[in-house]
Each structure stands twice: as structure tokens, then as C-alpha cells.
XYZ file of C-alpha atoms in Angstrom:
662
model
C -13.569 -6.631 -43.959
C -12.150 -3.552 -42.168
C -9.497 -3.844 -39.482
C -8.846 -1.390 -36.617
C -5.623 0.630 -37.159
C -3.635 -1.256 -34.484
C -4.611 -4.641 -36.022
C -3.724 -3.436 -39.514
C -0.275 -2.298 -38.350
C 0.206 -5.626 -36.532
C -0.702 -7.525 -39.717
C 1.723 -5.418 -41.790
C 4.473 -6.081 -39.228
C 3.902 -9.878 -39.381
C 4.044 -9.880 -43.195
C 7.118 -7.607 -43.213
C 8.985 -9.855 -40.732
C 8.068 -12.960 -42.746
C 9.320 -11.449 -46.016
C 12.595 -10.428 -44.372
C 13.049 -13.968 -43.029
C 12.581 -15.402 -46.549
C 15.121 -12.893 -47.975
C 12.428 -11.860 -50.442
C 14.462 -8.867 -51.661
C 17.353 -11.131 -52.716
C 15.007 -13.461 -54.600
C 13.282 -10.543 -56.360
C 16.667 -9.131 -57.423
C 17.649 -12.549 -58.897
C 14.370 -12.855 -60.863
C 14.614 -9.236 -61.988
C 18.201 -9.686 -63.277
C 17.238 -12.938 -65.076
C 14.113 -11.370 -66.646
C 16.058 -8.300 -67.829
C 18.744 -10.583 -69.395
C 16.057 -12.620 -71.199
C 14.366 -9.425 -72.450
C 17.641 -7.990 -73.696
C 18.454 -11.283 -75.472
C 15.074 -11.312 -77.195
C 15.238 -7.535 -77.920
C 11.843 -7.034 -76.266
C 10.321 -3.762 -75.231
C 10.758 -2.338 -71.710
C 9.770 -4.653 -68.826
C 6.254 -4.040 -67.424
C 5.007 -4.756 -63.884
C 2.654 -7.503 -65.202
C 5.596 -9.270 -66.943
C 7.613 -9.178 -63.741
C 4.712 -10.582 -61.636
C 4.295 -13.431 -64.146
C 8.029 -14.154 -63.837
C 7.729 -14.301 -60.021
C 4.747 -16.631 -60.345
C 6.591 -18.923 -62.802
C 9.492 -19.275 -60.353
C 6.995 -20.235 -57.578
C 8.119 -17.400 -55.264
C 4.573 -16.071 -54.646
C 3.377 -19.614 -53.831
C 6.279 -20.031 -51.350
C 5.360 -16.771 -49.574
C 1.676 -17.701 -49.201
C 2.448 -21.298 -48.185
C 4.727 -20.341 -45.255
C 2.698 -17.368 -43.984
C 0.540 -18.435 -41.012
C -1.810 -16.323 -38.893
C -2.805 -17.515 -35.421
C -6.035 -16.341 -33.813
C -5.262 -14.910 -30.354
C -7.818 -14.575 -27.583
C -9.359 -11.146 -27.212
C -7.830 -10.627 -23.783
C -4.332 -11.473 -25.073
C -4.713 -8.995 -27.899
C -5.769 -6.304 -25.474
C -3.131 -6.889 -22.838
C -0.150 -7.267 -25.149
C 1.716 -4.691 -27.184
C 0.753 -4.615 -30.874
C 4.056 -5.689 -32.393
C 5.355 -8.063 -29.712
C 4.023 -11.379 -28.355
C 1.546 -10.985 -25.516
C 3.275 -13.784 -23.607
C 6.102 -11.515 -22.474
C 4.119 -10.497 -19.376
C 0.992 -11.302 -17.439
C -1.499 -8.482 -16.912
C -3.718 -9.656 -14.073
C -5.984 -6.596 -14.139
C -7.409 -6.848 -17.648
C -9.834 -4.051 -18.477
C -12.195 -4.715 -21.373
C -12.035 -1.643 -23.602
C -15.370 0.017 -24.321
C -16.321 2.049 -27.361
C -16.894 5.728 -26.604
C -19.467 7.841 -28.371
C -17.919 11.142 -29.426
C -20.184 14.124 -28.876
C -19.741 16.392 -31.958
C -20.628 19.431 -29.820
C -17.641 18.831 -27.477
C -13.938 19.468 -27.943
C -11.494 16.554 -27.524
C -7.729 16.197 -27.261
C -6.417 12.960 -28.765
C -3.112 12.219 -27.033
C -0.984 9.448 -28.520
C 2.152 7.880 -27.071
C 4.201 6.770 -30.081
C 6.923 4.855 -28.222
C 9.695 5.308 -25.694
C 13.463 5.479 -25.935
C 16.612 6.132 -23.866
C 15.382 4.237 -20.771
C 19.059 3.539 -20.106
C 18.470 1.623 -16.862
C 17.172 -1.206 -19.059
C 19.947 -0.987 -21.662
C 21.487 -4.359 -20.741
C 18.180 -6.179 -20.306
C 17.893 -9.191 -22.641
C 14.872 -9.572 -24.918
C 12.363 -11.683 -22.920
C 11.554 -15.102 -24.350
C 7.953 -15.947 -25.342
C 6.125 -17.211 -22.257
C 8.643 -15.639 -19.885
C 7.186 -13.307 -17.257
C 9.137 -10.043 -17.133
C 9.002 -6.563 -15.606
C 6.580 -4.152 -17.279
C 5.970 -0.425 -17.704
C 2.459 1.051 -17.355
C 1.653 4.686 -18.096
C -1.130 6.434 -16.165
C -2.712 9.755 -17.188
C -4.870 12.306 -15.387
C -6.508 15.338 -17.001
C -9.395 17.377 -15.592
C -10.986 14.548 -13.555
C -10.365 11.934 -16.288
C -7.990 9.033 -15.649
C -6.473 6.533 -18.073
C -4.074 3.603 -17.991
C -2.017 2.111 -20.816
C -1.529 -1.591 -21.475
C 1.589 -2.898 -19.700
C 4.596 -3.425 -21.971
C 7.901 -5.220 -21.263
C 10.616 -2.996 -19.752
C 13.279 -2.190 -22.344
C 15.643 0.588 -23.370
C 13.069 1.406 -26.075
C 9.748 0.236 -24.555
C 6.908 -0.401 -26.979
C 4.594 2.153 -25.320
C 2.093 2.874 -28.095
C -1.282 4.022 -26.887
C -3.974 6.580 -27.640
C -6.119 8.465 -25.092
C -9.165 10.612 -25.871
C -9.312 13.494 -23.380
C -12.428 15.631 -23.167
C -11.828 19.385 -22.878
C -14.943 20.623 -21.089
C -15.612 24.194 -20.016
C -15.871 25.269 -16.396
C -18.765 27.216 -14.900
C -22.461 26.573 -14.374
C -24.254 25.934 -17.650
C -20.998 26.203 -19.619
C -20.131 22.486 -19.681
C -22.264 21.721 -22.742
C -20.667 24.424 -24.919
C -17.683 23.693 -27.126
C -14.445 25.194 -25.795
C -12.942 27.769 -28.157
C -9.255 28.726 -28.471
C -9.423 31.554 -25.896
C -11.171 29.331 -23.341
C -8.645 26.537 -23.828
C -5.742 28.981 -23.510
C -6.979 29.883 -20.020
C -7.074 26.192 -18.968
C -3.802 25.746 -17.135
C -4.588 22.166 -16.014
C -1.703 19.968 -17.182
C -1.878 16.328 -18.274
C -0.117 14.361 -15.528
C 1.904 11.327 -16.658
C 2.848 8.707 -14.053
C 5.099 5.872 -15.236
C 5.037 2.757 -13.041
C 7.345 -0.256 -13.244
C 5.896 -3.594 -12.084
C 8.446 -6.354 -11.442
C 7.954 -10.123 -11.802
C 6.680 -10.446 -8.206
C 4.036 -7.716 -8.820
C 5.937 -5.109 -6.774
C 5.441 -1.584 -8.147
C 7.951 1.275 -8.326
C 7.460 4.895 -9.372
C 9.719 5.652 -12.369
C 8.585 9.176 -13.265
C 5.898 11.789 -12.672
C 5.576 14.488 -15.350
C 3.230 17.426 -16.015
C 2.586 18.163 -19.696
C 1.351 21.587 -20.834
C -0.784 20.555 -23.810
C -1.636 24.086 -25.011
C 1.142 24.119 -27.648
C -1.373 22.294 -29.886
C -3.465 25.500 -30.030
C -0.886 27.084 -32.353
C -0.337 24.013 -34.552
C -1.688 23.992 -38.105
C -4.484 21.417 -38.561
C -4.576 21.067 -34.748
C -1.799 18.437 -34.742
C 1.635 18.434 -33.145
C 4.276 15.840 -32.257
C 7.246 16.216 -29.888
C 9.527 14.354 -27.465
C 8.983 14.511 -23.689
C 11.940 13.881 -21.393
C 10.805 12.102 -18.233
C 12.901 12.766 -15.131
C 13.449 10.366 -12.249
C 11.880 10.723 -8.793
C 13.160 11.425 -5.285
C 16.954 11.603 -5.100
C 17.065 11.008 -8.901
C 14.694 13.872 -9.811
C 17.480 15.715 -11.683
C 18.392 12.643 -13.780
C 16.509 11.676 -16.973
C 14.592 8.392 -16.765
C 13.691 8.162 -20.473
C 11.982 9.862 -23.407
C 8.417 9.472 -24.731
C 7.282 10.584 -28.180
C 3.916 12.327 -27.779
C 1.423 13.364 -30.449
C -1.446 15.786 -29.738
C -4.468 16.368 -31.975
C -7.514 18.562 -31.382
C -10.902 17.287 -32.509
C -12.587 19.102 -34.135
C -9.611 21.251 -35.225
C -9.656 24.979 -34.511
C -10.807 27.254 -37.329
C -8.415 29.984 -36.137
C -5.198 28.842 -34.485
C -3.385 31.032 -31.967
C 0.121 32.329 -32.538
C 2.979 30.784 -30.555
C 3.716 34.228 -29.063
C 0.253 34.407 -27.478
C 0.659 30.956 -25.902
C 4.182 31.633 -24.596
C 3.035 35.002 -23.186
C 0.117 33.322 -21.371
C 2.439 30.645 -19.922
C 4.957 33.303 -18.885
C 2.255 35.364 -17.130
C 1.028 32.269 -15.258
C 4.574 31.438 -14.146
C 5.185 35.008 -12.969
C 1.882 35.089 -11.056
C 2.658 31.736 -9.400
C 6.237 32.769 -8.535
C 4.987 36.019 -6.963
C 2.363 34.222 -4.841
C 4.935 31.653 -3.699
C 7.459 34.402 -2.890
C 4.939 36.340 -0.782
C 3.896 33.155 1.062
C 7.544 32.286 1.779
C 8.124 35.797 3.215
C 5.012 35.377 5.404
C 6.014 31.837 6.496
C 9.491 33.033 7.578
C 7.969 35.857 9.644
C 5.411 33.453 11.199
C 8.198 30.980 12.074
C 10.294 33.726 13.751
C 7.278 34.683 15.879
C 6.731 31.005 16.820
C 10.363 30.610 17.941
C 10.133 33.760 20.082
C 7.342 32.197 22.179
C 9.657 29.509 23.621
C 13.260 28.487 22.724
C 12.242 24.787 22.896
C 10.000 25.325 19.837
C 13.103 24.969 17.667
C 13.021 21.168 18.206
C 9.281 20.709 17.589
C 8.119 18.915 14.445
C 6.466 21.844 12.669
C 6.301 20.880 9.003
C 5.314 23.858 6.814
C 6.780 22.633 3.491
C 7.310 19.121 2.083
C 9.074 17.846 -1.041
C 7.084 15.830 -3.575
C 8.428 13.059 -5.843
C 9.801 15.658 -8.293
C 11.806 17.444 -5.586
C 9.403 20.440 -5.566
C 8.875 22.123 -2.173
C 5.166 22.718 -1.549
C 3.141 23.839 1.508
C 1.837 20.746 3.315
C -1.755 22.083 3.134
C -1.645 21.641 -0.673
C -1.412 17.848 -0.210
C -4.927 17.775 1.324
C -8.244 18.478 -0.426
C -11.929 17.725 0.066
C -12.144 14.365 -1.750
C -15.526 12.738 -2.356
C -15.493 9.106 -3.425
C -18.972 9.031 -4.997
C -20.448 5.524 -4.716
C -17.045 3.871 -4.266
C -16.865 4.280 -0.468
C -19.886 4.277 1.831
C -18.589 5.606 5.168
C -15.600 7.228 6.905
C -14.616 3.888 8.450
C -14.707 2.177 5.072
C -12.516 5.000 3.750
C -10.028 4.319 6.570
C -10.070 0.622 5.685
C -9.380 1.424 2.006
C -6.407 3.690 2.845
C -4.937 1.046 5.178
C -4.963 -1.484 2.293
C -2.507 0.653 0.305
C 0.883 -0.760 1.275
C 3.295 1.170 3.493
C 6.733 1.734 2.007
C 9.275 4.444 2.725
C 10.840 6.283 -0.203
C 13.722 4.143 -1.537
C 17.189 5.577 -0.889
C 20.558 4.451 -2.272
C 23.030 3.739 0.525
C 22.612 3.944 4.297
C 21.856 6.852 6.592
C 18.552 8.285 7.732
C 15.388 7.737 5.746
C 14.709 10.090 2.868
C 11.467 11.976 3.343
C 9.381 12.183 0.194
C 5.699 13.078 0.048
C 3.858 12.074 -3.125
C 1.248 13.749 -5.293
C -2.062 11.900 -4.906
C -1.953 10.584 -8.492
C 1.520 9.053 -8.030
C 0.481 7.499 -4.686
C -2.703 5.932 -6.107
C -0.995 4.591 -9.268
C 1.876 3.085 -7.318
C -0.512 1.624 -4.732
C 1.864 2.246 -1.840
C 3.590 5.087 -0.028
C 4.829 6.472 3.279
C 2.724 7.350 6.340
C 2.382 10.989 5.157
C 0.791 9.858 1.868
C -1.685 7.663 3.744
C -2.520 10.380 6.279
C -3.146 13.121 3.665
C -5.381 10.778 1.607
C -7.388 9.669 4.660
C -7.771 13.287 5.828
C -9.009 14.278 2.332
C -11.590 11.456 2.333
C -12.799 12.254 5.881
C -13.205 15.926 4.875
C -15.271 14.657 1.924
C -17.511 12.789 4.394
C -18.119 16.087 6.235
C -15.837 15.496 9.248
C -13.587 18.135 10.826
C -10.335 16.325 9.983
C -6.656 17.289 10.295
C -3.299 15.624 9.633
C -1.081 15.478 12.744
C 2.716 15.499 12.423
C 4.642 14.198 15.433
C 6.411 11.115 16.731
C 5.641 7.556 17.800
C 7.606 5.439 20.285
C 11.419 5.893 20.248
C 10.989 9.322 18.673
C 10.202 7.989 15.165
C 8.581 10.759 13.052
C 5.021 9.877 12.062
C 1.823 11.337 10.593
C -1.740 10.376 11.489
C -5.251 11.886 11.289
C -7.344 13.623 13.945
C -11.084 14.365 13.856
C -12.979 16.716 16.184
C -16.573 15.993 17.098
C -19.175 18.732 17.641
C -19.091 17.787 21.344
C -15.348 18.479 21.481
C -14.333 14.794 21.447
C -11.002 14.036 19.756
C -10.439 10.822 17.759
C -7.106 9.719 16.308
C -7.175 7.619 13.102
C -4.101 5.529 12.232
C -4.066 5.600 8.426
C -1.750 2.552 8.111
C -4.030 0.195 10.105
C -7.475 1.939 10.216
C -7.365 1.746 14.049
C -9.163 4.531 15.944
C -8.239 5.894 19.368
C -10.328 8.199 21.572
C -8.057 10.883 23.030
C -8.474 12.080 26.625
C -5.866 14.562 27.826
C -4.191 14.184 31.227
C -4.640 17.219 33.469
C -1.165 18.042 34.879
C -2.721 20.402 37.483
C -5.047 17.755 38.950
C -4.480 16.515 42.552
C -2.005 13.587 42.817
C -4.671 11.007 43.731
C -7.223 12.139 41.139
C -7.942 9.424 38.528
C -6.299 10.177 35.165
C -7.076 8.603 31.764
C -4.529 6.112 30.459
C -2.995 6.888 27.038
C -4.609 4.593 24.471
C -2.789 5.703 21.316
C 0.784 4.875 20.185
C 1.608 8.556 19.547
C 4.115 10.375 21.788
C 4.431 13.987 20.580
C 2.568 16.293 18.179
C 4.224 19.340 16.585
C 1.568 20.656 14.196
C -1.814 19.903 12.625
C -3.131 20.956 9.216
C -5.793 20.383 6.576
C -6.594 22.007 3.216
C -7.079 25.532 4.632
C -5.668 25.456 8.195
C -2.162 25.134 9.620
C -1.499 25.275 13.380
C 1.637 24.726 15.421
C 1.519 23.356 18.958
C 2.746 26.063 21.364
C 1.759 24.338 24.631
C 4.557 23.926 27.234
C 4.831 20.211 26.412
C 4.274 18.625 23.004
C 3.433 15.236 24.609
C 0.197 13.901 23.104
C -1.094 12.680 26.473
C -0.944 16.254 27.861
C -2.100 17.992 24.677
C -5.415 19.860 24.575
C -6.750 20.119 21.009
C -8.639 23.370 21.521
C -7.710 25.043 18.225
C -9.550 28.300 19.036
C -7.240 28.920 22.003
C -4.343 30.981 20.581
C -2.218 30.409 23.690
C -2.156 26.666 22.866
C -2.084 26.706 19.052
C -0.467 29.288 16.756
C -2.394 29.400 13.457
C -1.240 30.613 10.067
C -3.371 33.107 8.152
C -6.069 31.253 6.204
C -5.887 33.910 3.481
C -2.139 33.351 3.068
C -2.653 29.584 2.828
C -5.519 29.990 0.368
C -3.306 32.074 -1.952
C -1.001 29.073 -2.594
C -3.007 25.980 -1.557
C -6.557 26.497 -2.855
C -7.348 24.487 -6.038
C -6.377 26.573 -9.083
C -4.603 29.227 -6.977
C -1.245 28.542 -8.662
C -0.290 26.659 -11.837
C 2.374 24.702 -9.922
C -0.271 22.853 -7.871
C -0.972 19.369 -9.271
C -4.725 18.851 -9.781
C -6.340 16.240 -7.505
C -7.538 13.104 -9.340
C -10.776 11.247 -8.565
C -10.705 7.682 -7.220
C -11.132 4.890 -9.787
C -13.560 1.980 -9.452
C -11.905 -1.447 -9.066
C -11.304 -3.397 -12.276
C -10.864 -6.719 -10.475
C -13.612 -9.368 -10.302
C -13.549 -10.435 -6.612
C -15.225 -13.835 -7.209
C -12.828 -14.806 -10.028
C -9.799 -13.592 -8.031
C -10.953 -15.549 -4.948
C -11.473 -18.759 -6.974
C -8.101 -18.463 -8.698
C -6.181 -17.896 -5.466
C -8.056 -20.711 -3.719
C -7.168 -23.178 -6.493
C -3.515 -22.158 -6.258
C -3.595 -22.610 -2.469
C -5.125 -26.091 -2.786
C -2.365 -27.071 -5.194
C 0.374 -25.728 -2.888
C -1.083 -27.532 0.173
C -1.402 -30.816 -1.756
C 2.192 -30.570 -3.049
C 3.530 -29.686 0.406
C 1.741 -32.665 1.992
C 2.909 -34.943 -0.852
C 6.526 -33.982 -0.032
C 5.840 -35.118 3.558
C 4.365 -38.414 2.328
C 0.809 -37.419 3.273
C -2.341 -37.767 1.177
C -4.756 -34.810 0.924
C -8.532 -35.211 1.067
C -10.530 -32.000 0.643
C -13.847 -31.298 2.360
C -15.655 -28.865 0.028
C -18.561 -28.354 2.431
C -16.248 -27.364 5.289
C -14.355 -25.037 2.928
C -17.615 -23.300 2.027
C -18.531 -22.815 5.708
C -15.324 -20.842 6.295
C -16.697 -18.047 4.047
C -18.922 -16.598 6.759
C -15.974 -16.272 9.149
C -13.846 -14.456 6.545
C -16.734 -12.126 5.727
C -17.180 -11.339 9.440
C -13.450 -10.592 9.838
C -13.520 -8.048 6.986
C -16.735 -6.467 8.297
C -15.085 -6.069 11.707
C -12.029 -4.378 10.113
C -14.378 -1.986 8.269
C -16.825 -1.110 11.044
C -15.128 -2.132 14.281
C -18.188 -4.287 15.085
C -17.911 -8.077 15.375
C -20.915 -10.090 14.170
C -21.786 -13.471 12.672
C -19.418 -15.499 14.858
C -22.235 -17.475 16.552
C -23.604 -18.759 13.223
C -20.125 -19.789 12.066
C -19.428 -21.727 15.279
C -22.815 -23.447 15.087
C -22.243 -24.473 11.435
C -18.791 -25.876 12.237
C -20.152 -27.908 15.182
C -22.721 -29.467 12.845
C -20.079 -30.202 10.176
C -17.589 -31.832 12.570
C -18.787 -35.266 13.857
C -18.500 -36.326 17.508
C -15.041 -37.490 18.424
C -13.431 -35.291 15.754
C -11.272 -32.200 16.273
C -11.522 -28.980 14.225
C -8.659 -26.506 13.778
C -8.712 -23.260 11.816
C -6.150 -20.566 11.032
C -7.229 -17.240 9.426
C -4.679 -14.774 8.029
C -4.862 -11.471 6.142
C -2.777 -10.218 3.171
C -2.617 -7.115 0.962
C -1.399 -9.023 -2.123
C -2.603 -11.927 -4.319
C 0.672 -13.836 -4.725
C -0.152 -17.435 -3.701
C 3.429 -18.671 -3.152
C 4.376 -15.640 -1.072
C 1.221 -16.030 1.046
C 1.766 -19.778 1.560
C 5.401 -19.244 2.613
C 4.247 -16.630 5.151
C 1.550 -18.970 6.505
C 4.013 -21.827 7.037
C 6.124 -19.577 9.260
C 3.295 -19.767 11.832
C 3.475 -22.959 13.934
C -0.364 -22.995 14.192
C -0.768 -22.960 10.412
C 1.988 -25.517 9.856
C 0.245 -27.822 12.353
C -2.955 -27.657 10.256
C -1.298 -27.984 6.827
C 0.879 -30.918 8.015
C -1.920 -32.544 10.050
C -1.548 -36.329 10.587
C -4.241 -38.570 12.033
C -7.293 -40.645 11.279
C -9.926 -39.408 8.809
C -8.059 -36.152 8.126
C -10.022 -33.767 5.920
C -8.523 -30.477 4.747
C -10.298 -27.213 3.950
C -9.147 -23.855 2.599
C -11.144 -20.758 1.738
C -10.019 -17.500 0.145
C -12.030 -14.278 0.011
C -10.769 -11.263 -1.937
C -12.525 -8.017 -0.966
C -12.029 -5.313 -3.584
C -11.878 -1.558 -2.918
C -11.311 1.509 -5.139
C -8.045 1.592 -7.117
C -8.238 -2.258 -7.090
C -6.849 -2.292 -3.540
C -7.446 -5.767 -2.110
C -8.066 -7.227 1.325
C -7.254 -10.933 0.968
C -8.509 -13.227 3.741
C -7.319 -16.813 3.796
C -8.314 -19.600 6.174
C -6.803 -23.056 6.466
C -8.747 -25.662 8.442
C -8.740 -29.396 9.112
C -10.870 -31.928 10.954
C -9.658 -35.328 12.123
C -10.642 -38.108 14.512
C -8.987 -37.716 17.884
C -6.943 -40.801 18.763
C -5.652 -41.182 22.317
């Protein structure tokens, strides 16, 4: 029987730990000393291995080892979600992905990247070893390389986390008709795409935090003998901690099949140096141009100094990049069906400002797309750039707007222009859409004027992947703004050629490559059933504390499904439908003389206790959950709607029916 390498190492570790616990070395030394004494007394020849094994057997030591050694059969999912050498009960991985075997094409080149463990994660130095069965915080490592994405198994957070994982990356050639050919050393040397590492910490309440984002230049393996190399990677923190080390990962790289002729280290370092020089020169020229453009913009009107014109933004690693580089044409394949569904998906990614230590104003931090998707939450700028990228992918003329909301709060949202000149604002945090009609300040006083429908107050600039324009109209108020981008007296545009030199994909090696969206790994039916069972338990326990019995009406619970489905459809499309059928079904299910009450609510998470606590804060929901009366029947229905990146829209409805007593 053959075992996979990770199982074999796990088996060796179990046996090794067991032998240490038995103090096997001490016992062997005792037997060895006794056997040598006996041999010397009997003037025998030198001691052989067979004689020594017989001596161990006579003393019963081998029998003791075999008697006490037990192997327990773990479920396949536990084995896959847990680290090899530690119990799988240290954490709960709710998004289990069944690993599939991959067929290796012998005509393709592959890079086998192994993570051999972590160390020096000093933030977790004082953390105690979690007990078996105890839920604890976990680390998960995400990788992106040339449109391929991977995720490690979560492991318990520790100073030396047990991150041991292997990833098979395909190195395919670019160019039409070139993809089927094996990449040679020269071709691979010209591939400047890095492997992006994103390390995410998930705490016990399923809240995620970005620990580190790192770009690995893998081409050092091209000069390694046998196509193998191993080295340590120092991960730095993010945001205000981007200059501080977060921890160290040991990384092994192996080319398959290995190169027949390896390159010299001088060739690789020269190539990297040339790329850096070319990138630095392009960035320097763009900065010179941007300064000149900004001086010209300020000369138009002195008030332009206070306008929100954002040309550069800092990413999670503290790198200043042109804002246009955060947007790309992103196609979601079969994962999203329409622009409105794309807006719904983006709104399901939680909104959270970049964490800052201490008080003061908020710290602005834009994120690379990979870091935003892996973390599953970000600021309004992250949402707006992702939504703009998706709308561009759906063929719309989309732009990110930077301006303010009420009370002068800086904000970013998305604008689309129709072929008829119509302007639509898209709020990326809620998926709401607003049709913009500008007020004409020169119109007669009694002329009817459109009322502002959007929450936006001012707009300073708009941009997408190849356009950047600053608002140079007399007022930057949104309600007065005319979005006629061809009119140079209203909008001052940057040179598209200048932007392309630093923002086009592949233009500079400092630009992080854009990852594709991942299909959801969550089973919506199983997730809905699980959450519904937990909700039933919590309602029953809450009513028991109040001295109330709980009788469930399964038929009524089932009827609530159509309402929840209609609510999600309305959020996606903006069209309400199916309400008449739901009302008719409820009327049939509720007898004459009975009262029906229902309370729907929407969440972005799947934590039952958190959701129930939120529901009870509503007096309407509390009235239903704590319902007293004659013939009280309770109902609850949960529907989990799953989107790309396993983003979830969770709809929950509590209901009750009871006989009305005057």
C-alpha cells in the first residue's frame, strides 16, 4: 500500500512522538548496556544487529511499542482542512474545497512552489498552543500567478505557523499559437509576472485581516542546478506597518521538467536590473508630466487647489501608483451574468476602512485587487475600482468618480455614460443606481429644475483604465456638473499616451497583475440548511428562557422561500416580482381568525449568533420571536445566495401565526 507524501510524513511524526513519550532511547540504552555486559562476560564475538533485536524482543519492549500505538481514522474533510502534523480540531474551515487530481501535460512547463513553514511571526509569540477542539485564529495563504489562483489550507496562528503546502503553477507562453509550446529558459526570463502572496488572518468570529501582500520574482530558479532552489522570504506588514516585518516563509521552487541548460545568475540579475531601470524611467517621466499637468490645472482657477483631484494612491504596501492602474477591463466569464449582478456582487464585499492605530483622520489605503478579493472587504475606493473594472468588461463606458458625500466626507463611486448621453451613478457599496440630471444655473427662476436624486455632493475627478480627467467647471457640485468629457473647458484630461506608459497591463514591472474572479466554493443549499437549523435552535432556547414552548410549522417555513428569492432578485435587477404568489400562499396557509406576522432581514455573514442578536434589536422581530397567544406556530427560513469569491447574500425571515384573541 502506497501513501501520499503528506500522509507518510504524518505517520512518521505520530510514531516519532509515541517513541519519545515512551522514552524508547533510554530503554534501548539499558538493553544495549546489559547485552554488552553479558557478551563480555561470556567472551562472545562482537554484537550483531540480529542479537540486539532478539534482546529487545526478550525484554518485551517491541511488544510494548506495538500495543500502545493507536491510529485513528479521520474523515477525509478533516484530513484536508487540517495541517499535517497538528490536530485538525484546532480550527474550523467552513469553506472546504475537495482537492482534485491534476493531469500534468508533459509538453508544458510547470513551477512547483512549496511553502515549507513559517517563522518569526512575532505578533503571535505569546499565543498559547490551542487545545484540541478549541476554535482559534488561522492563517491562510493565497497565491496568484498568470491568471492562476490558489489557496492554502488554514493553519492555527502561531509564531511558527505550520504553513506547509505545495502549488503547481503552469508557465504558459504568451502570443497566438504559442500557448501549446513548452517555455524555454529565454522565454521564461522575459516573463516578469511575479507570484503574488497574500496572507490573511481569520479570527474566531470569521473576521478577516490582511497580514501581508508580497510579490515574488521566481526567475532565480532558472539559474539553479537541477531546477531546484530554496530560500527564505521576509513578509512585510501592510498600511502603516509596511516597513515592519510580519514574518518569514521558507519557499522552495522547482521547475518541471528541469532545464537542460540553466542560465547564469549574472544574466538573470542583469535582466531584473534592466526591467527596474526601464520601470523607474517610465515612472520618472510620468511624474514630470503629472507635475506639469497639475500646474496647468491650478492656473485655470485658484479654487482648484481644494478640489479632490486624485492622481496617485498608495496601495497596501505603501507604493504610490497612478489611480488608473487600479482599474482594468475585467471579464467574469460565466460567474456574473449582467452589469447589475456585478454591482450586487461588489456590494456584498464588506465595507471597512483601513485600520489605523490611534485616533486622528482616517488612513487612506487603496488595495491591489488580489488583496481586496482575498480579504473579502475594503474601503469605498476598492469597491468602486472593482465595479468599474467589471462594468468595463460588460462593455459599458464606465469611470470611477472621486468626490464627497454629505458633510464633506470623501467618497468614490462609479459613473456610466449611455450612447444617448445619459449619466448613471452606481453606488458600489449598496448597488443602488441614480440617474443624473444636471441643474441649469442659467435657466429662468421659475423654470422647473430636476431634484438631486443621488447622495453625492461634489466631484473632483473621474478616471478609468486609460482616461483621467479633472473637473474644471466653476462649481464642483454634482447637481450642477455636466459630464460632457469632450468639452475641454469643463474637463481637463491627461494624455492617454502618458497614462498608457505606466498603467497599461505589462507596461511596467511594478504593476501588480490583475487576477481573475474565482467561482464560489460554498454549497448554497447546505449553507442555508445549516444556518436555518442554528436559527431554530436559538429561537427555541430564547423562548424557553421566557417560559414559552415552540411549535414549528414546516409548511409555513417553506412558503417563506419565495419571498426571500424575490427580495434577492429585486436587489439584483431592481425589479420586484413574485409578491402576489407569496401573499396568496400565505393567505391559504393561515386559517380564518388567525394573524400572520413576518420579518425579513439581510446579512453579509453566516454567523448565526451574531445575526440573531441583531434581529432581536428590532422590536418587530422581537415581537415575532417572543409571540404569546393561542395556537402559536413559528416559522423561520434562511436562503444563502452565493456569488463569486464565495461572497454571500444571506436572507433570513422569521414568521409566526396565532389565533387572535380579543
